[in-house]
XYZ file of C-alpha atoms in Angstrom:
354
model
C -145.189 31.649 33.905
C -147.624 30.497 31.218
C -151.249 29.610 31.636
C -150.657 25.876 31.684
C -147.789 26.240 34.157
C -149.980 28.318 36.510
C -152.780 25.752 36.381
C -150.318 22.918 36.963
C -148.901 24.758 39.945
C -152.343 25.018 41.424
C -152.809 21.263 41.172
C -149.396 20.476 42.627
C -150.015 22.518 45.728
C -153.730 22.083 46.499
C -155.889 19.163 47.330
C -158.620 20.669 45.142
C -158.895 23.458 42.661
C -161.664 26.028 42.489
C -163.326 26.101 39.103
C -162.078 29.588 38.344
C -158.538 28.203 38.104
C -159.669 26.086 35.198
C -161.486 28.837 33.336
C -158.442 29.229 31.153
C -159.045 25.810 29.664
C -162.693 26.635 28.868
C -161.674 29.909 27.271
C -159.133 28.135 25.060
C -161.890 25.790 23.962
C -164.147 28.763 23.252
C -161.560 30.027 20.760
C -162.567 27.100 18.518
C -166.132 28.387 18.343
C -164.878 31.885 17.555
C -162.575 30.627 14.793
C -165.366 28.558 13.206
C -167.576 31.612 13.059
C -164.776 33.819 11.738
C -163.795 31.319 9.014
C -167.262 29.930 8.228
C -167.119 30.960 4.559
C -163.567 29.738 4.010
C -163.361 27.189 1.138
C -159.757 26.021 1.663
C -160.141 22.328 2.663
C -157.015 22.464 4.856
C -158.510 25.297 6.865
C -161.693 23.292 7.438
C -159.682 20.219 8.407
C -157.551 22.121 10.939
C -160.679 23.601 12.524
C -162.286 20.171 12.757
C -159.166 18.769 14.454
C -159.203 21.679 16.884
C -162.825 20.849 17.644
C -161.857 17.244 18.363
C -159.261 18.298 20.953
C -161.768 20.718 22.440
C -164.402 17.965 22.765
C -161.959 15.565 24.356
C -160.560 18.148 26.771
C -164.040 19.332 27.790
C -165.121 15.724 28.319
C -162.262 15.084 30.732
C -162.902 18.247 32.752
C -166.693 18.568 32.436
C -167.257 18.199 36.164
C -164.924 21.115 36.971
C -165.453 23.536 34.096
C -169.200 23.215 33.794
C -170.996 26.536 34.491
C -173.045 24.799 37.136
C -169.983 23.838 39.151
C -169.658 26.100 42.177
C -167.563 24.083 44.644
C -163.956 23.018 44.549
C -163.436 19.606 42.953
C -160.321 17.526 42.913
C -159.058 16.353 39.529
C -156.760 13.353 39.181
C -153.296 14.277 38.027
C -153.565 11.993 34.975
C -156.802 13.740 33.971
C -155.388 17.195 34.408
C -152.225 16.439 32.448
C -154.062 14.739 29.610
C -156.529 17.596 29.324
C -153.671 20.031 29.335
C -152.009 18.175 26.455
C -155.188 18.189 24.378
C -156.093 21.843 25.040
C -152.440 22.686 24.262
C -152.887 21.620 20.623
C -155.699 24.122 19.997
C -153.753 27.408 19.723
C -151.292 25.935 17.244
C -154.109 24.509 15.106
C -155.952 27.831 15.042
C -152.740 29.673 14.101
C -152.125 27.138 11.324
C -155.701 27.613 10.018
C -155.365 31.392 9.925
C -152.030 31.097 8.122
C -153.684 28.872 5.534
C -156.319 31.536 4.937
C -153.630 34.037 4.075
C -151.361 31.696 2.039
C -152.176 28.142 0.981
C -149.746 25.467 2.275
C -148.161 27.973 4.665
C -149.164 26.210 7.912
C -146.561 23.426 7.593
C -148.651 21.054 9.654
C -147.980 17.390 8.931
C -151.271 15.661 8.058
C -152.961 13.567 9.253
C -152.518 14.707 12.824
C -152.128 11.864 15.301
C -153.432 11.768 18.875
C -149.893 11.735 20.306
C -148.599 10.300 23.527
C -150.897 9.113 26.283
C -150.398 10.378 29.818
C -149.862 7.485 32.229
C -150.420 7.159 35.959
C -148.174 5.309 38.417
C -151.310 4.110 40.261
C -154.461 2.445 38.991
C -156.298 4.590 36.453
C -159.038 6.344 38.505
C -162.708 5.793 37.628
C -163.189 9.518 37.101
C -160.591 9.469 34.322
C -162.247 6.496 32.634
C -165.567 8.292 32.750
C -163.950 11.304 31.110
C -162.481 9.136 28.326
C -165.900 7.541 27.881
C -167.540 10.952 27.494
C -164.845 11.922 24.997
C -165.457 8.818 22.900
C -169.199 9.411 22.976
C -168.728 13.027 21.946
C -166.638 12.043 18.952
C -169.097 9.348 17.982
C -171.762 12.060 17.832
C -169.482 14.282 15.791
C -168.888 11.738 13.003
C -172.133 9.756 12.991
C -173.887 11.626 10.170
C -170.818 11.640 7.942
C -170.277 7.919 8.436
C -173.866 7.259 7.381
C -173.198 9.235 4.231
C -169.963 7.394 3.518
C -171.620 3.985 3.715
C -173.257 4.791 0.414
C -169.803 4.721 -1.242
C -167.998 1.942 0.582
C -165.252 1.445 -1.986
C -164.045 5.027 -1.829
C -164.242 5.301 1.948
C -163.150 1.773 2.827
C -160.236 2.701 5.076
C -162.292 5.339 6.953
C -165.120 2.815 7.506
C -162.585 0.281 8.743
C -161.336 2.846 11.223
C -164.846 3.589 12.309
C -165.801 -0.036 12.897
C -162.742 -0.463 15.047
C -163.428 2.763 16.910
C -167.013 1.923 17.796
C -166.074 -1.636 18.796
C -163.321 -0.422 21.110
C -165.677 2.185 22.568
C -168.232 -0.546 23.298
C -165.514 -2.765 24.791
C -164.400 0.071 27.046
C -168.042 0.579 28.130
C -168.345 -3.124 28.946
C -165.174 -3.074 31.079
C -166.180 0.122 32.919
C -169.762 -1.012 33.604
C -169.005 -3.206 36.614
C -166.778 -0.473 38.134
C -169.533 2.066 37.818
C -171.887 -0.367 39.587
C -169.571 -0.414 42.570
C -167.927 -3.754 41.906
C -164.254 -4.267 42.664
C -162.285 -5.227 39.614
C -158.568 -5.924 39.054
C -156.123 -3.150 38.221
C -155.742 -4.665 34.735
C -159.446 -4.011 34.051
C -158.980 -0.286 34.544
C -155.906 -0.319 32.289
C -157.673 -2.374 29.606
C -160.612 0.030 29.605
C -158.212 2.988 29.279
C -156.483 1.321 26.355
C -159.760 0.578 24.555
C -161.002 4.153 24.907
C -157.636 5.563 23.862
C -157.548 3.488 20.662
C -161.110 4.565 19.907
C -160.186 8.248 20.339
C -157.103 7.824 18.122
C -159.269 6.382 15.373
C -161.966 9.039 15.708
C -159.319 11.745 15.271
C -158.222 10.151 11.975
C -161.826 9.656 10.906
C -162.589 13.379 11.326
C -159.668 14.235 9.079
C -160.708 11.620 6.549
C -164.165 13.168 6.394
C -162.545 16.418 5.162
C -159.869 14.739 3.010
C -160.258 10.959 2.502
C -156.979 10.717 0.538
C -155.075 11.423 3.774
C -156.275 8.137 5.274
C -155.729 6.196 2.059
C -152.166 7.381 1.979
C -151.710 6.685 5.680
C -152.619 3.020 5.297
C -151.323 2.505 1.759
C -148.299 4.851 1.618
C -146.053 4.934 -1.420
C -142.460 6.097 -1.431
C -139.121 5.428 -3.079
C -138.969 2.225 -1.002
C -141.332 0.756 -3.639
C -138.768 1.221 -6.403
C -136.755 -1.726 -7.703
C -133.510 0.232 -7.515
C -131.301 -1.171 -4.718
C -129.777 2.274 -4.274
C -133.212 3.754 -3.571
C -132.419 5.178 -0.096
C -128.655 5.455 -0.309
C -127.501 9.024 0.320
C -125.843 11.005 -2.442
C -122.885 11.659 -0.144
C -122.432 7.935 0.325
C -122.434 7.411 -3.438
C -119.664 9.975 -3.771
C -117.611 8.361 -0.994
C -117.924 4.858 -2.392
C -115.997 6.012 -5.462
C -114.589 3.638 -8.010
C -116.439 1.056 -10.049
C -115.043 -1.963 -8.143
C -116.330 -0.642 -4.800
C -119.638 0.194 -6.415
C -120.057 -3.334 -7.741
C -119.316 -4.779 -4.324
C -121.742 -2.390 -2.598
C -124.370 -3.129 -5.245
C -124.200 -6.825 -4.411
C -124.439 -6.057 -0.675
C -127.441 -3.837 -1.268
C -129.150 -6.543 -3.333
C -128.631 -8.975 -0.520
C -129.883 -6.467 2.094
C -133.109 -5.634 0.296
C -133.797 -9.294 -0.532
C -133.832 -10.048 3.193
C -135.382 -6.838 4.479
C -139.154 -6.685 4.787
C -140.310 -3.171 4.044
C -143.067 -1.989 6.428
C -145.777 0.633 6.016
C -144.149 2.507 8.892
C -140.980 2.818 6.825
C -142.962 3.871 3.784
C -144.689 6.575 5.809
C -141.321 7.764 7.084
C -139.822 8.080 3.554
C -143.042 9.619 2.234
C -142.876 12.284 4.926
C -139.148 12.840 4.349
C -139.770 13.444 0.646
C -142.379 16.129 1.449
C -140.171 17.779 4.064
C -137.238 17.955 1.647
C -139.368 19.571 -1.076
C -140.641 22.113 1.434
C -137.055 22.904 2.556
C -137.768 21.926 6.176
C -134.912 19.415 6.276
C -131.653 18.789 4.438
C -129.180 15.904 4.140
C -126.325 16.338 6.601
C -124.382 13.113 6.164
C -125.263 9.448 5.946
C -125.610 6.469 8.285
C -122.526 4.387 8.855
C -123.983 1.026 7.815
C -125.819 -0.369 4.843
C -127.943 0.837 3.080
C -126.110 4.140 3.920
C -129.284 6.208 4.126
C -129.202 9.995 4.672
C -128.989 11.638 8.056
C -131.170 14.728 7.961
C -130.918 18.007 9.794
C -133.959 20.082 10.595
C -133.877 23.603 9.053
C -137.430 24.598 9.953
C -138.296 25.720 13.484
C -139.791 22.290 14.209
C -141.091 19.290 12.285
C -143.357 16.327 13.056
C -142.118 12.992 11.776
C -142.694 9.364 12.777
C -144.605 10.547 15.829
C -141.765 12.769 17.074
C -141.324 16.525 17.221
C -137.796 17.472 16.144
C -136.447 21.010 16.640
C -134.272 23.112 14.355
C -130.663 21.955 14.183
C -131.351 18.465 15.428
C -130.589 15.424 13.275
C -132.545 12.244 12.628
C -132.283 8.989 10.679
C -134.141 5.753 10.157
C -131.858 2.819 10.975
C -132.847 0.180 8.469
C -130.084 -2.128 9.590
C -131.289 -2.333 13.177
C -132.925 -5.715 13.795
C -135.040 -4.742 16.806
C -136.102 -1.773 18.918
C -136.576 1.834 17.983
C -135.386 2.396 14.410
C -136.140 6.139 14.313
C -133.197 7.887 15.920
C -132.769 11.584 16.719
C -129.969 13.515 18.382
C -128.816 17.062 18.647
C -125.838 15.804 16.614
C -124.681 12.335 15.639
C -121.022 11.442 16.051
C -119.093 10.767 12.841
C -118.014 7.149 12.239
C -114.478 6.352 11.124
C -115.584 3.971 8.440
C -118.601 2.417 6.707
C -119.813 -0.993 7.876
C -120.830 -3.262 5.006
């Protein structure tokens, strides 16, 4: 049983948890300090970025659990399940980030971490979000504001270069202030609707998500520029731009190609390309070059885009973690709902749909 499983077991079977059961979290956070000292002279920008991201997750985790991992805490304190699970998720990122940083020290571009790193999924509660959790999120947002404040002041002197980062910052600080305004009456003992708790949680979460991107932009501003203005083969004029090579081979003779060409022209004329799709194709291109994925067929309907199989141990794409051997595709022809699809294996279609 791993550390996180043991800690979770404690919470599932006790009304409160002595602080010593949470010492593991604090020690994981302390590894960030140790790594920063160890790698203080490292000039590789990716190493510095990975350490800063680890620091962000440490700050957020510590903020959630400050009342139970503080050295001054001597009595058992109950932690809301949502708080415990969210902190566990954030602390859980730290070991992988430190491993990636140390790999980068040995060999550049060996960490295979997809940048920029996103905040990931938010833990939800079946009941109303407890005040203690909102206070933890508030502390986390305040901690990240302190982390980036000096750099933001410096960036304001070159607004054109850092435009996207400054946009993110203005949104982050506004959402943080909005969360504070919503939480204020609750902290003063006033009864507020369930929706107010949820709105405050949403505001703080969006602020934290932005701060995480800002920290990475401070180390490498091109990451944020590419995130919001991604370029990929979707920007080409060629109507065959995403059609898989295997599909081209199957289409065969010139007559069928002419017919498919007309159908592709009609498809792209009516399809509005989104930045989300650009980011997907941009990421796919990098993963193919690195050898982390390979084409393993094509989708059964127009524009007959590749289905990819993961050959690396795990990849991050479109906000999903996909393991080795699993397949994924972006369904451009789907009119609504989730267009990123992943399975252990897709079934083969009997024919193409035009």
